[in-house]
Structures are given as C-alpha cells and as structure tokens.
Steps between C-alpha positions, in 0.01 A plus 500: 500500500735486804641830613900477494693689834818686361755644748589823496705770706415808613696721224446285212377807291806702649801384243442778264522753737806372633662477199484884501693533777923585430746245549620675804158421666415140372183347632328203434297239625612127625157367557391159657822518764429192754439662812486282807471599887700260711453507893707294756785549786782658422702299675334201502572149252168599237698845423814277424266271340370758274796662401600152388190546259577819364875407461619795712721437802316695714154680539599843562454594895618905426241761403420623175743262333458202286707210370481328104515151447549344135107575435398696809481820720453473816380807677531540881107673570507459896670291799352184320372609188635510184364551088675258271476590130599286211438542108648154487244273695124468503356695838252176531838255541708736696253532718403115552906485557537730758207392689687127492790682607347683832147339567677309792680774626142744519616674210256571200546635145193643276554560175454915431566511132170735409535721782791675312675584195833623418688803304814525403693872491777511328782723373747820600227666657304228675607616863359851386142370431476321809653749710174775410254295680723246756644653836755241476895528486486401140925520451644209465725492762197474738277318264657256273457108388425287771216753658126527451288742649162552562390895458309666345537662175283774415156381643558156465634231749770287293798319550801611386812285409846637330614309216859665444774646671447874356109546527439467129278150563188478739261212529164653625247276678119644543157407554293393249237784535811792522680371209272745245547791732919397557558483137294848454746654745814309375401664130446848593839507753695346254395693197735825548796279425330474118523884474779577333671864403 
C-alpha cells in the first residue's frame, strides 16, 4: 500500500477557535499563499523584466512598501530583494517565470511558499490587536494600503501589510514554525473585544 502526502498548513486545527473570536476581531487563515523571493538590480533591465512578469509597473525601490498586480504582491524586503505572493499562480511556475525574466541580468527567484503562512485580522478593532504586541505606528495615516512592514509582533518576526484605509484589514505573513505561537497570541489579544457588558 503506497503512503499518500497531503498538504497541510500550520493552523489547520485552528478554525474553531477562530470562529470564537467577535466580529470586531476576525481572524482566519489563507493558507498555501505563493511566496516567492525575487533578487536582481533595482535599476537594472531583469527588475523591469520582472515587473513585466508580475504585471506591476514597477518593483517597488521604497522601504517597507509594496505594490499589487492583478494576482500579485510584491514586497520590497531589501535594496534588491523583494517577496512576491500570489493565491492566483502556482509558486513552482512563478518561480520558473521570474528566473526567465532575470537569469541574464544575475537576478534569481526561489520559490518560499512553505517557509510561511498567512492570517488575516479583520474588523473595527483590528489596529487594537496588533497595536498590544507591534511598536509600529499602526494609524492609518502612517500605515495604510500600499505599505508592508516587517516587525515583530509579540515574539514573532512577521510581515505586516494593511489591507484598508481605516486599519480594520491586515494581511499577516509569518514563519511556518511561529504561526502556532502567532495565532496563540492573536487569540488571547483579541479576545477582550468578545467581552461584552
């Protein structure tokens, strides 16, 4: 009898104990997020070449911000690094894509997608969770759509990306082996809002 691999995140057994949460402190899961670390020059004809891939019209060159394309993020990580996340292609093929794109230019890509998984926190108090265990400037005047951060938040290194223009919508990228502990933490911050009196 041949023994059959199954995929599975890191808080598969967590959707019960999410669903406790109030809908002012939504969290859930989006597992199996392409994840995909792209390295070449900035400035250079494989970063113009890559962006081409991703359909943006430009990797982003400014610090903790990123830029969406019709099914990608791209997140700036370093001088000439950058995550790219998609839920709409295969990590195996955007890799292969990107490496076409920049392989000429020196650039490489290496596809990430186990290293991490990702939460979403929504709802009215979603800025409140994160702000008990993030040092960030969580308002959204310094911290809105079109950043991404990476902090930490509580114990655990993560990156952080705004979703909507109020703070009521985070996107929460962390590793694989933190995501238990994370979504521990996320649970117990978020579970005065449920209180009610």
């Amino acid at each position: 009898m041949a023994d059959t691999l199954y995929r599975q995140s890191p808080l598969q057994d967590w959707q019960s104990r999410f669903a406790e949460l109030p809908p002012s402190a939504r969290l859930e899961e989006e597992p199996f997020v392409t994840m995909v670390d792209l390295w070449v020059d900035p400035d250079g004809a494989g970063a113009a070449a890559a962006a081409g891939v991703l359909g943006v019209d430009a990797l982003p060159t400014t610090p903790s911000t990123a830029v969406d394309g019709a099914d990608t993020t791209v997140i700036w990580f370093g001088p000439d690094e950058w995550l790219v996340t998609s839920t709409g292609r295969a990590g195996e093929d955007l890799e292969a894509q990107l490496r076409d794109a920049v392989a000429e230019h020196d650039g490489a890509a290496v596809d990430v997608s186990a290293q991490r998984t990702t939460l979403r926190l929504r709802g009215e108090h979603a800025r409140d969770v994160l702000a008990k265990g993030c040092s960030l400037d969580l308002h959204p005047s310094a911290f809105a759509p079109g950043a991404a951060a990476q902090t930490m938040l509580g114990l655990a290194a993560v990156v952080l990306i705004p979703l909507a223009d109020n703070g009521t919508d985070y996107r929460i990228l962390v590793r694989s082996s933190f995501a238990r502990y994370l979504a521990e933490w996320l649970v117990d911050a978020a579970g005065e809002y449920a209180i009610t009196w």
